């Protein structure tokens, strides 16, 4: 089916009213960098890629209002020019699917709830979305939240829309919190720790007053610690860490130009080759036992968020990974897989029936006619509210 | 009081005895309170201008009891108002004459602490401060720190998404909660989130936090705990006026510094605080800033110097750095006592809670002064300067006829002003009953209806905490009605069914 590319927020509203009238299901798309996530489907795509532009940016207020289709890369360049950043460290999924980066839009990363290694201390997309304008499945434009960093007026719909995967409405404009970019970012590394030792070192570091802002384990076995801030503070904390973690082995400071690539590989799963790529969110204390169970399946893996996020690539028989994650109190999202597998295994980890039913009722509250219920997210679209 | 609550349902009032009996069957012992005198202590929360004794109070101590109470009330059409410690400043826990007040005060257990995963699992009646006390022996703390932290419950914090002076750096409750166990109005028990970050599916936890007791009753909370910073230092800065203090705050942030706390007080607040606690605040300044830095000593020392320089560049008249813990606490003593201190200036005060873009501060303070003259009521301001959250304290005397109404009018005008300059009605205290009727200042009918549809997904009979947050509760069936949209076919060349 063909794509529709609205040129204005009003167009988005009209396009959804059309779909509603026609009884057609639609997929909201940003850059389409994550289009390969979820089951194959043939639907009308409404692309937000032309709804672009910065509406308001006042660095001193720490807020940025933009239209949803604005490329992530453009926003990152803009805030970098003011020595600020999006502290949830969104990343572009294009490369995971062997595509060029640069397609991801701010609306897409927010709607997909994407966050990088800094998430463990700085929060995710959900924690940085302050407010938005969207068109619901009723083809009604509404606003939620606000444009200031502190606000509890009304239900916090921003949390709900971050990570909603385009299933509640099309975000046309959004306000995010921005934060100062740290002056200095240092990376310390310990080589050769097995999973258990690595997790223990990361837990000690994250629980220490050295204020580590991220901790990950690279697929090659290097455990990484990030220390950010003003120079005197970074130096003091870098001096502290080897003492705190002495028992785990020698610590080495990594050259910043090398460090970026290491963090990208550890934090986004991009360097894990294999047909099937999973992203597991788990209680970090259970990570060693999960790794022990997925290694025999041939999994290549990396850890992020102090062990709370596992990227795992496997070649075949993917189903056990999800069961292993669940048995350990965690969840597994199917990021990359052949289309037959995506037709049978849902991208998102299934929820218990009570929560699934509540989610379905919430979706109907925004989308009464199931406009956004494509076959992309298997097993969810049939759960209908009463 | 100018806000009208839903008209009590006569049929419910008439079956009060049967309701009491049913509740006693679920919650044995002293868990059901029905004598008029014993109900009095529950008649208001921290917003004492509003009072209403509840029909009865139920104090369960297990999740099964909570579930059974809600299921019974659901099937009988009886309303329920959840309550934690009753410190809400917006009337969120205000009882209704025809509702069960469900007190969560008996849920006092710390269930589990895991230092490796840096989480604590607690029952909702545990106080905010008790969480920190449970983990501080191992060098940890729970970051959100509302001034009411010795009294307020974590369940109430979740419901209000409470903040504190440290939330600029460490976030509000929502950023520090990983999961809850929630009982829906029909008695169903669900778990949202848990021990790990970013669970699959819609972020229902995210909307439950800050839902002011309208979506479900929280029976367990998993929070993140953080390692206690090694040191903390504060600097006390006096400026000739709020303009220059505001410019200093803007420059601090522009230079990339996010202090642990950054609080401003205006002249009336400074004088009131100094008269009350005598900590040596300068009295010849128009605005006072307290900036706190925390982290390793090297960081605090470096940033204190930077802030001292920035303050000097912005015309600070007084600059005092804390050199020990005693001095740091003294700087805070006045700010922390600001509410009671201002309370001494008049028989009553009314605490407001709007947020504005920080750059509009001088403007807003000027207009607030005009309003103060107009209403003939004094106002003192304390301000979370880093994030633009204003707490104007309006002085009045409830015993003077008409003054409470005037104070409320004044407060409403301040909040309208906040919205007018691009801010919001409430930064941390919640809408409750207090700001309920001002919601249309910020949201259109469409926006509010969309929020209410979310309420309907959780509580379609609208039995949980009605009369709060929404100026008008529409029946859910009415909201669900599908609109017939007009409009043009905009993309006629698309293949159609
Ligand atoms: C390797 C890899 C890892 C990933 N890891 C994660 C992860 O950890 N967490 C995660 O959440 N996602 C993850 N994703 C998913 C992801 O698909 C993207 O890379 C990205 O952030 C999308 O930006 P985009 O503009 O290309 O969005 P798209 O791919 O176009 O859209 C992403 C989603 O957002 C919705 N959407 C887009 N724009 C809007 C809008 N304006 N309003 C409403 N909805 C909209 C779409 O319907 C879609 O569901 C991962 C993807 C890959 C490839
Ligand atoms: C002196 C003083 C200073 C304060 N300072 C601050 C401050 O600095 N920052 C700040 O943010 N707030 C502050 N507050 C406001 C108040 O303390 C907070 O809103 C607090 O979170 C309320 O908690 P509580 O346990 O007292 O809840 P209550 O007042 O009992 O209830 C508040 C709301 O939560 C709901 N609720 C309570 N428990 C539950 C539950 N278990 N499940 C579902 N819903 C529930 C109630 O229905 C009600 O809507 C202050 C209050 C006072 C009196």
PDB file of N, CA, C and O and ligand atoms in Angstrom, chain A residues 150, chain B residues 45-46 81-89 91-94 104 124-125 145-149 151-165 182 212-214 216-219 339 349 384 391 428-429 465 468, ligand 2:
ATOM      1  N   UNK A 150       9.344  21.041  35.167  1.00  0.00           N
ATOM      2  CA  UNK A 150       8.665  20.468  36.322  1.00  0.00           C
ATOM      3  C   UNK A 150       7.171  20.695  36.214  1.00  0.00           C
ATOM      4  O   UNK A 150       6.711  21.829  36.214  1.00  0.00           O
TER       5      UNK A 150
ATOM      6  N   UNK B  45      -6.842  16.940  54.354  1.00  0.00           N
ATOM      7  CA  UNK B  45      -5.423  16.625  54.240  1.00  0.00           C
ATOM      8  C   UNK B  45      -4.652  17.916  54.505  1.00  0.00           C
ATOM      9  O   UNK B  45      -5.097  18.741  55.302  1.00  0.00           O
ATOM     10  N   UNK B  46      -3.511  18.125  53.842  1.00  0.00           N
ATOM     11  CA  UNK B  46      -2.705  19.324  54.100  1.00  0.00           C
ATOM     12  C   UNK B  46      -3.365  20.609  53.635  1.00  0.00           C
ATOM     13  O   UNK B  46      -2.950  21.705  54.000  1.00  0.00           O
ATOM     14  N   UNK B  81     -11.950   6.818  48.332  1.00  0.00           N
ATOM     15  CA  UNK B  81     -10.892   7.825  48.281  1.00  0.00           C
ATOM     16  C   UNK B  81      -9.645   7.240  48.959  1.00  0.00           C
ATOM     17  O   UNK B  81      -9.678   6.961  50.159  1.00  0.00           O
ATOM     18  N   UNK B  82      -8.554   7.019  48.222  1.00  0.00           N
ATOM     19  CA  UNK B  82      -7.340   6.513  48.863  1.00  0.00           C
ATOM     20  C   UNK B  82      -6.641   7.624  49.659  1.00  0.00           C
ATOM     21  O   UNK B  82      -6.733   8.802  49.305  1.00  0.00           O
ATOM     22  N   UNK B  83      -5.965   7.221  50.720  1.00  0.00           N
ATOM     23  CA  UNK B  83      -5.240   8.189  51.538  1.00  0.00           C
ATOM     24  C   UNK B  83      -3.945   7.576  52.047  1.00  0.00           C
ATOM     25  O   UNK B  83      -3.919   6.414  52.454  1.00  0.00           O
ATOM     26  N   UNK B  84      -2.871   8.354  52.003  1.00  0.00           N
ATOM     27  CA  UNK B  84      -1.606   7.930  52.593  1.00  0.00           C
ATOM     28  C   UNK B  84      -1.472   8.576  53.944  1.00  0.00           C
ATOM     29  O   UNK B  84      -2.193   8.258  54.892  1.00  0.00           O
ATOM     30  N   UNK B  85      -0.576   9.580  54.049  1.00  0.00           N
ATOM     31  CA  UNK B  85      -0.391  10.274  55.320  1.00  0.00           C
ATOM     32  C   UNK B  85      -1.224  11.542  55.428  1.00  0.00           C
ATOM     33  O   UNK B  85      -1.171  12.241  56.430  1.00  0.00           O
ATOM     34  N   UNK B  86      -1.928  11.888  54.365  1.00  0.00           N
ATOM     35  CA  UNK B  86      -2.794  13.069  54.421  1.00  0.00           C
ATOM     36  C   UNK B  86      -2.043  14.392  54.436  1.00  0.00           C
ATOM     37  O   UNK B  86      -2.493  15.356  55.049  1.00  0.00           O
ATOM     38  N   UNK B  87      -0.895  14.471  53.742  1.00  0.00           N
ATOM     39  CA  UNK B  87      -0.162  15.743  53.682  1.00  0.00           C
ATOM     40  C   UNK B  87      -0.356  16.469  52.352  1.00  0.00           C
ATOM     41  O   UNK B  87       0.262  17.505  52.118  1.00  0.00           O
ATOM     42  N   UNK B  88      -1.184  15.918  51.474  1.00  0.00           N
ATOM     43  CA  UNK B  88      -1.398  16.563  50.174  1.00  0.00           C
ATOM     44  C   UNK B  88      -1.763  18.030  50.358  1.00  0.00           C
ATOM     45  O   UNK B  88      -2.556  18.379  51.230  1.00  0.00           O
ATOM     46  N   UNK B  89      -1.187  18.880  49.534  1.00  0.00           N
ATOM     47  CA  UNK B  89      -1.492  20.308  49.621  1.00  0.00           C
ATOM     48  C   UNK B  89      -2.529  20.730  48.581  1.00  0.00           C
ATOM     49  O   UNK B  89      -2.805  21.905  48.423  1.00  0.00           O
ATOM     50  N   UNK B  91      -5.572  18.850  48.255  1.00  0.00           N
ATOM     51  CA  UNK B  91      -6.861  18.246  48.565  1.00  0.00           C
ATOM     52  C   UNK B  91      -7.088  16.909  47.880  1.00  0.00           C
ATOM     53  O   UNK B  91      -8.228  16.448  47.786  1.00  0.00           O
ATOM     54  N   UNK B  92      -6.007  16.259  47.454  1.00  0.00           N
ATOM     55  CA  UNK B  92      -6.140  14.974  46.760  1.00  0.00           C
ATOM     56  C   UNK B  92      -6.786  13.908  47.624  1.00  0.00           C
ATOM     57  O   UNK B  92      -7.490  13.033  47.135  1.00  0.00           O
ATOM     58  N   UNK B  93      -6.540  13.981  48.944  1.00  0.00           N
ATOM     59  CA  UNK B  93      -7.083  12.966  49.846  1.00  0.00           C
ATOM     60  C   UNK B  93      -8.319  13.471  50.592  1.00  0.00           C
ATOM     61  O   UNK B  93      -8.740  12.889  51.583  1.00  0.00           O
ATOM     62  N   UNK B  94      -8.899  14.565  50.111  1.00  0.00           N
ATOM     63  CA  UNK B  94     -10.121  15.094  50.745  1.00  0.00           C
ATOM     64  C   UNK B  94     -11.236  14.052  50.664  1.00  0.00           C
ATOM     65  O   UNK B  94     -11.563  13.573  49.583  1.00  0.00           O
ATOM     66  N   UNK B 104      -3.969   3.883  53.859  1.00  0.00           N
ATOM     67  CA  UNK B 104      -2.930   2.892  53.601  1.00  0.00           C
ATOM     68  C   UNK B 104      -1.839   2.903  54.673  1.00  0.00           C
ATOM     69  O   UNK B 104      -0.763   2.338  54.500  1.00  0.00           O
ATOM     70  N   UNK B 124       3.329   0.878  50.628  1.00  0.00           N
ATOM     71  CA  UNK B 124       3.048   2.282  50.327  1.00  0.00           C
ATOM     72  C   UNK B 124       2.965   3.197  51.547  1.00  0.00           C
ATOM     73  O   UNK B 124       3.138   4.407  51.416  1.00  0.00           O
ATOM     74  N   UNK B 125       2.721   2.627  52.740  1.00  0.00           N
ATOM     75  CA  UNK B 125       2.602   3.484  53.921  1.00  0.00           C
ATOM     76  C   UNK B 125       3.938   3.861  54.541  1.00  0.00           C
ATOM     77  O   UNK B 125       3.980   4.650  55.490  1.00  0.00           O
ATOM     78  N   UNK B 145      13.027  14.241  47.780  1.00  0.00           N
ATOM     79  CA  UNK B 145      12.954  14.638  49.186  1.00  0.00           C
ATOM     80  C   UNK B 145      11.975  15.783  49.428  1.00  0.00           C
ATOM     81  O   UNK B 145      12.376  16.908  49.729  1.00  0.00           O
ATOM     82  N   UNK B 146      10.670  15.512  49.310  1.00  0.00           N
ATOM     83  CA  UNK B 146       9.707  16.568  49.632  1.00  0.00           C
ATOM     84  C   UNK B 146       9.942  17.081  51.061  1.00  0.00           C
ATOM     85  O   UNK B 146      10.367  16.307  51.919  1.00  0.00           O
ATOM     86  N   UNK B 147       9.670  18.349  51.284  1.00  0.00           N
ATOM     87  CA  UNK B 147       9.898  18.916  52.624  1.00  0.00           C
ATOM     88  C   UNK B 147       9.093  18.174  53.677  1.00  0.00           C
ATOM     89  O   UNK B 147       9.421  18.196  54.852  1.00  0.00           O
ATOM     90  N   UNK B 148       8.025  17.516  53.244  1.00  0.00           N
ATOM     91  CA  UNK B 148       7.164  16.774  54.169  1.00  0.00           C
ATOM     92  C   UNK B 148       7.680  15.360  54.412  1.00  0.00           C
ATOM     93  O   UNK B 148       6.941  14.509  54.899  1.00  0.00           O
ATOM     94  N   UNK B 149       8.936  15.088  54.104  1.00  0.00           N
ATOM     95  CA  UNK B 149       9.397  13.696  54.029  1.00  0.00           C
ATOM     96  C   UNK B 149       9.328  12.906  55.329  1.00  0.00           C
ATOM     97  O   UNK B 149       9.294  11.688  55.282  1.00  0.00           O
ATOM     98  N   UNK B 151       6.794  12.811  57.151  1.00  0.00           N
ATOM     99  CA  UNK B 151       5.408  12.383  57.327  1.00  0.00           C
ATOM    100  C   UNK B 151       4.811  11.712  56.099  1.00  0.00           C
ATOM    101  O   UNK B 151       4.081  10.730  56.213  1.00  0.00           O
ATOM    102  N   UNK B 152       5.111  12.218  54.911  1.00  0.00           N
ATOM    103  CA  UNK B 152       4.378  11.743  53.738  1.00  0.00           C
ATOM    104  C   UNK B 152       4.780  10.313  53.381  1.00  0.00           C
ATOM    105  O   UNK B 152       5.894   9.891  53.613  1.00  0.00           O
ATOM    106  N   UNK B 153       3.837   9.570  52.804  1.00  0.00           N
ATOM    107  CA  UNK B 153       4.078   8.162  52.482  1.00  0.00           C
ATOM    108  C   UNK B 153       4.556   8.030  51.047  1.00  0.00           C
ATOM    109  O   UNK B 153       4.263   8.873  50.197  1.00  0.00           O
ATOM    110  N   UNK B 154       5.278   6.945  50.788  1.00  0.00           N
ATOM    111  CA  UNK B 154       5.761   6.723  49.419  1.00  0.00           C
ATOM    112  C   UNK B 154       4.572   6.488  48.476  1.00  0.00           C
ATOM    113  O   UNK B 154       4.611   6.897  47.312  1.00  0.00           O
ATOM    114  N   UNK B 155       3.495   5.897  48.993  1.00  0.00           N
ATOM    115  CA  UNK B 155       2.300   5.726  48.159  1.00  0.00           C
ATOM    116  C   UNK B 155       1.737   7.076  47.734  1.00  0.00           C
ATOM    117  O   UNK B 155       1.346   7.273  46.581  1.00  0.00           O
ATOM    118  N   UNK B 156       1.706   8.021  48.666  1.00  0.00           N
ATOM    119  CA  UNK B 156       1.258   9.376  48.350  1.00  0.00           C
ATOM    120  C   UNK B 156       2.219  10.056  47.381  1.00  0.00           C
ATOM    121  O   UNK B 156       1.802  10.752  46.462  1.00  0.00           O
ATOM    122  N   UNK B 157       3.517   9.826  47.579  1.00  0.00           N
ATOM    123  CA  UNK B 157       4.519  10.396  46.657  1.00  0.00           C
ATOM    124  C   UNK B 157       4.288   9.874  45.239  1.00  0.00           C
ATOM    125  O   UNK B 157       4.399  10.627  44.269  1.00  0.00           O
ATOM    126  N   UNK B 158       4.001   8.573  45.126  1.00  0.00           N
ATOM    127  CA  UNK B 158       3.751   7.991  43.805  1.00  0.00           C
ATOM    128  C   UNK B 158       2.502   8.641  43.205  1.00  0.00           C
ATOM    129  O   UNK B 158       2.489   9.051  42.044  1.00  0.00           O
ATOM    130  N   UNK B 159       1.452   8.749  44.016  1.00  0.00           N
ATOM    131  CA  UNK B 159       0.200   9.307  43.506  1.00  0.00           C
ATOM    132  C   UNK B 159       0.360  10.764  43.087  1.00  0.00           C
ATOM    133  O   UNK B 159      -0.272  11.220  42.138  1.00  0.00           O
ATOM    134  N   UNK B 160       1.208  11.514  43.811  1.00  0.00           N
ATOM    135  CA  UNK B 160       1.367  12.940  43.499  1.00  0.00           C
ATOM    136  C   UNK B 160       2.585  13.224  42.620  1.00  0.00           C
ATOM    137  O   UNK B 160       2.823  14.363  42.243  1.00  0.00           O
ATOM    138  N   UNK B 161       3.402  12.213  42.342  1.00  0.00           N
ATOM    139  CA  UNK B 161       4.685  12.435  41.647  1.00  0.00           C
ATOM    140  C   UNK B 161       5.459  13.566  42.327  1.00  0.00           C
ATOM    141  O   UNK B 161       5.851  14.554  41.703  1.00  0.00           O
ATOM    142  N   UNK B 162       5.683  13.403  43.608  1.00  0.00           N
ATOM    143  CA  UNK B 162       6.260  14.474  44.408  1.00  0.00           C
ATOM    144  C   UNK B 162       7.723  14.748  44.064  1.00  0.00           C
ATOM    145  O   UNK B 162       8.443  13.871  43.611  1.00  0.00           O
ATOM    146  N   UNK B 163       8.093  15.982  44.320  1.00  0.00           N
ATOM    147  CA  UNK B 163       9.474  16.412  44.102  1.00  0.00           C
ATOM    148  C   UNK B 163      10.091  16.857  45.404  1.00  0.00           C
ATOM    149  O   UNK B 163       9.566  16.587  46.482  1.00  0.00           O
ATOM    150  N   UNK B 164      11.182  17.547  45.307  1.00  0.00           N
ATOM    151  CA  UNK B 164      11.858  18.074  46.483  1.00  0.00           C
ATOM    152  C   UNK B 164      12.935  19.024  46.017  1.00  0.00           C
ATOM    153  O   UNK B 164      13.067  19.255  44.813  1.00  0.00           O
ATOM    154  N   UNK B 165      13.701  19.561  46.949  1.00  0.00           N
ATOM    155  CA  UNK B 165      14.694  20.552  46.532  1.00  0.00           C
ATOM    156  C   UNK B 165      15.773  19.932  45.645  1.00  0.00           C
ATOM    157  O   UNK B 165      16.474  20.632  44.940  1.00  0.00           O
ATOM    158  N   UNK B 182      -0.547  -2.648  41.907  1.00  0.00           N
ATOM    159  CA  UNK B 182      -1.678  -1.735  41.879  1.00  0.00           C
ATOM    160  C   UNK B 182      -2.965  -2.546  41.925  1.00  0.00           C
ATOM    161  O   UNK B 182      -3.095  -3.548  41.232  1.00  0.00           O
ATOM    162  N   UNK B 212      -2.815  10.779  41.121  1.00  0.00           N
ATOM    163  CA  UNK B 212      -3.588  11.360  42.218  1.00  0.00           C
ATOM    164  C   UNK B 212      -4.692  10.437  42.731  1.00  0.00           C
ATOM    165  O   UNK B 212      -5.787  10.889  43.080  1.00  0.00           O
ATOM    166  N   UNK B 213      -4.376   9.148  42.776  1.00  0.00           N
ATOM    167  CA  UNK B 213      -5.337   8.203  43.338  1.00  0.00           C
ATOM    168  C   UNK B 213      -6.555   7.961  42.475  1.00  0.00           C
ATOM    169  O   UNK B 213      -7.537   7.403  42.954  1.00  0.00           O
ATOM    170  N   UNK B 214      -6.511   8.341  41.200  1.00  0.00           N
ATOM    171  CA  UNK B 214      -7.680   8.174  40.327  1.00  0.00           C
ATOM    172  C   UNK B 214      -7.660   6.880  39.516  1.00  0.00           C
ATOM    173  O   UNK B 214      -8.661   6.506  38.927  1.00  0.00           O
ATOM    174  N   UNK B 216      -5.864   3.730  40.500  1.00  0.00           N
ATOM    175  CA  UNK B 216      -5.781   2.483  41.244  1.00  0.00           C
ATOM    176  C   UNK B 216      -5.159   2.751  42.599  1.00  0.00           C
ATOM    177  O   UNK B 216      -4.686   3.852  42.856  1.00  0.00           O
ATOM    178  N   UNK B 217      -5.165   1.729  43.449  1.00  0.00           N
ATOM    179  CA  UNK B 217      -4.566   1.879  44.769  1.00  0.00           C
ATOM    180  C   UNK B 217      -3.216   1.163  44.767  1.00  0.00           C
ATOM    181  O   UNK B 217      -3.125  -0.022  44.449  1.00  0.00           O
ATOM    182  N   UNK B 218      -2.178   1.898  45.102  1.00  0.00           N
ATOM    183  CA  UNK B 218      -0.823   1.359  45.096  1.00  0.00           C
ATOM    184  C   UNK B 218      -0.601   0.573  46.389  1.00  0.00           C
ATOM    185  O   UNK B 218      -0.805   1.096  47.487  1.00  0.00           O
ATOM    186  N   UNK B 219      -0.191  -0.704  46.250  1.00  0.00           N
ATOM    187  CA  UNK B 219      -0.003  -1.537  47.432  1.00  0.00           C
ATOM    188  C   UNK B 219       1.455  -1.970  47.627  1.00  0.00           C
ATOM    189  O   UNK B 219       1.781  -2.588  48.631  1.00  0.00           O
ATOM    190  N   UNK B 339       7.958  27.899  55.347  1.00  0.00           N
ATOM    191  CA  UNK B 339       6.499  27.848  55.445  1.00  0.00           C
ATOM    192  C   UNK B 339       6.024  28.243  56.847  1.00  0.00           C
ATOM    193  O   UNK B 339       5.235  29.181  56.990  1.00  0.00           O
ATOM    194  N   UNK B 349      -1.940  30.910  55.952  1.00  0.00           N
ATOM    195  CA  UNK B 349      -1.311  31.137  54.650  1.00  0.00           C
ATOM    196  C   UNK B 349      -1.739  30.031  53.705  1.00  0.00           C
ATOM    197  O   UNK B 349      -2.124  28.947  54.115  1.00  0.00           O
ATOM    198  N   UNK B 384      11.776  27.072  43.647  1.00  0.00           N
ATOM    199  CA  UNK B 384      12.807  26.117  43.214  1.00  0.00           C
ATOM    200  C   UNK B 384      13.399  26.712  41.931  1.00  0.00           C
ATOM    201  O   UNK B 384      12.906  26.467  40.833  1.00  0.00           O
ATOM    202  N   UNK B 391       6.617  28.770  44.679  1.00  0.00           N
ATOM    203  CA  UNK B 391       5.683  28.559  45.790  1.00  0.00           C
ATOM    204  C   UNK B 391       5.328  29.887  46.443  1.00  0.00           C
ATOM    205  O   UNK B 391       5.864  30.235  47.488  1.00  0.00           O
ATOM    206  N   UNK B 428       4.466  20.300  41.552  1.00  0.00           N
ATOM    207  CA  UNK B 428       4.685  19.105  42.364  1.00  0.00           C
ATOM    208  C   UNK B 428       3.562  18.785  43.341  1.00  0.00           C
ATOM    209  O   UNK B 428       3.523  17.689  43.880  1.00  0.00           O
ATOM    210  N   UNK B 429       2.639  19.689  43.597  1.00  0.00           N
ATOM    211  CA  UNK B 429       1.621  19.419  44.615  1.00  0.00           C
ATOM    212  C   UNK B 429       0.375  18.732  44.067  1.00  0.00           C
ATOM    213  O   UNK B 429      -0.439  18.222  44.819  1.00  0.00           O
ATOM    214  N   UNK B 465     -11.769   8.070  43.753  1.00  0.00           N
ATOM    215  CA  UNK B 465     -11.408   9.472  43.986  1.00  0.00           C
ATOM    216  C   UNK B 465     -12.087  10.462  43.038  1.00  0.00           C
ATOM    217  O   UNK B 465     -11.425  11.335  42.462  1.00  0.00           O
ATOM    218  N   UNK B 468     -11.878  14.972  41.914  1.00  0.00           N
ATOM    219  CA  UNK B 468     -10.515  15.493  41.896  1.00  0.00           C
ATOM    220  C   UNK B 468     -10.018  15.583  40.447  1.00  0.00           C
ATOM    221  O   UNK B 468     -10.461  14.817  39.596  1.00  0.00           O
TER     222      UNK B 468
HETATM  223  C1  LIG C   2       4.709  20.980  55.061  1.00  0.00           C
HETATM  224  C2  LIG C   2       4.536  20.315  53.755  1.00  0.00           C
HETATM  225  C3  LIG C   2       5.576  20.367  52.847  1.00  0.00           C
HETATM  226  C4  LIG C   2       5.455  19.742  51.623  1.00  0.00           C
HETATM  227  N1  LIG C   2       6.512  19.791  50.765  1.00  0.00           N
HETATM  228  C5  LIG C   2       6.412  19.177  49.578  1.00  0.00           C
HETATM  229  C6  LIG C   2       7.517  19.205  48.677  1.00  0.00           C
HETATM  230  O1  LIG C   2       8.579  19.732  48.958  1.00  0.00           O
HETATM  231  N2  LIG C   2       7.363  18.611  47.474  1.00  0.00           N
HETATM  232  C7  LIG C   2       6.204  17.981  47.134  1.00  0.00           C
HETATM  233  O2  LIG C   2       6.142  17.454  46.036  1.00  0.00           O
HETATM  234  N3  LIG C   2       5.153  17.935  47.966  1.00  0.00           N
HETATM  235  C8  LIG C   2       5.226  18.508  49.174  1.00  0.00           C
HETATM  236  N4  LIG C   2       4.158  18.465  50.026  1.00  0.00           N
HETATM  237  C9  LIG C   2       2.894  17.802  49.603  1.00  0.00           C
HETATM  238  C10 LIG C   2       2.702  16.337  50.066  1.00  0.00           C
HETATM  239  O3  LIG C   2       3.521  16.046  51.157  1.00  0.00           O
HETATM  240  C11 LIG C   2       2.976  15.341  48.957  1.00  0.00           C
HETATM  241  O4  LIG C   2       2.031  15.518  47.934  1.00  0.00           O
HETATM  242  C12 LIG C   2       2.942  13.874  49.413  1.00  0.00           C
HETATM  243  O5  LIG C   2       3.374  13.040  48.369  1.00  0.00           O
HETATM  244  C13 LIG C   2       1.601  13.382  49.871  1.00  0.00           C
HETATM  245  O6  LIG C   2       1.789  12.112  50.488  1.00  0.00           O
HETATM  246  P1  LIG C   2       0.744  11.553  51.542  1.00  0.00           P
HETATM  247  O7  LIG C   2       1.197  10.195  51.940  1.00  0.00           O
HETATM  248  O8  LIG C   2       0.553  12.512  52.628  1.00  0.00           O
HETATM  249  O9  LIG C   2      -0.537  11.432  50.634  1.00  0.00           O
HETATM  250  P2  LIG C   2      -2.026  11.917  50.915  1.00  0.00           P
HETATM  251  O10 LIG C   2      -2.061  13.371  51.192  1.00  0.00           O
HETATM  252  O11 LIG C   2      -2.658  11.017  51.884  1.00  0.00           O
HETATM  253  O12 LIG C   2      -2.650  11.650  49.479  1.00  0.00           O
HETATM  254  C14 LIG C   2      -2.244  12.351  48.379  1.00  0.00           C
HETATM  255  C15 LIG C   2      -2.897  11.765  47.127  1.00  0.00           C
HETATM  256  O13 LIG C   2      -2.391  10.470  46.912  1.00  0.00           O
HETATM  257  C16 LIG C   2      -3.434   9.508  46.890  1.00  0.00           C
HETATM  258  N5  LIG C   2      -2.874   8.315  47.528  1.00  0.00           N
HETATM  259  C17 LIG C   2      -2.244   8.233  48.715  1.00  0.00           C
HETATM  260  N6  LIG C   2      -1.818   6.986  48.941  1.00  0.00           N
HETATM  261  C18 LIG C   2      -2.166   6.253  47.859  1.00  0.00           C
HETATM  262  C19 LIG C   2      -2.011   4.885  47.488  1.00  0.00           C
HETATM  263  N7  LIG C   2      -1.375   4.007  48.254  1.00  0.00           N
HETATM  264  N8  LIG C   2      -2.508   4.483  46.289  1.00  0.00           N
HETATM  265  C20 LIG C   2      -3.137   5.350  45.482  1.00  0.00           C
HETATM  266  N9  LIG C   2      -3.315   6.650  45.779  1.00  0.00           N
HETATM  267  C21 LIG C   2      -2.835   7.093  46.951  1.00  0.00           C
HETATM  268  C22 LIG C   2      -4.596  10.161  47.567  1.00  0.00           C
HETATM  269  O14 LIG C   2      -5.824   9.683  47.079  1.00  0.00           O
HETATM  270  C23 LIG C   2      -4.389  11.614  47.231  1.00  0.00           C
HETATM  271  O15 LIG C   2      -4.942  11.878  45.973  1.00  0.00           O
HETATM  272  C24 LIG C   2       4.250  19.082  51.282  1.00  0.00           C
HETATM  273  C25 LIG C   2       3.218  19.021  52.197  1.00  0.00           C
HETATM  274  C26 LIG C   2       3.343  19.634  53.419  1.00  0.00           C
HETATM  275  C27 LIG C   2       2.206  19.534  54.378  1.00  0.00           C
END
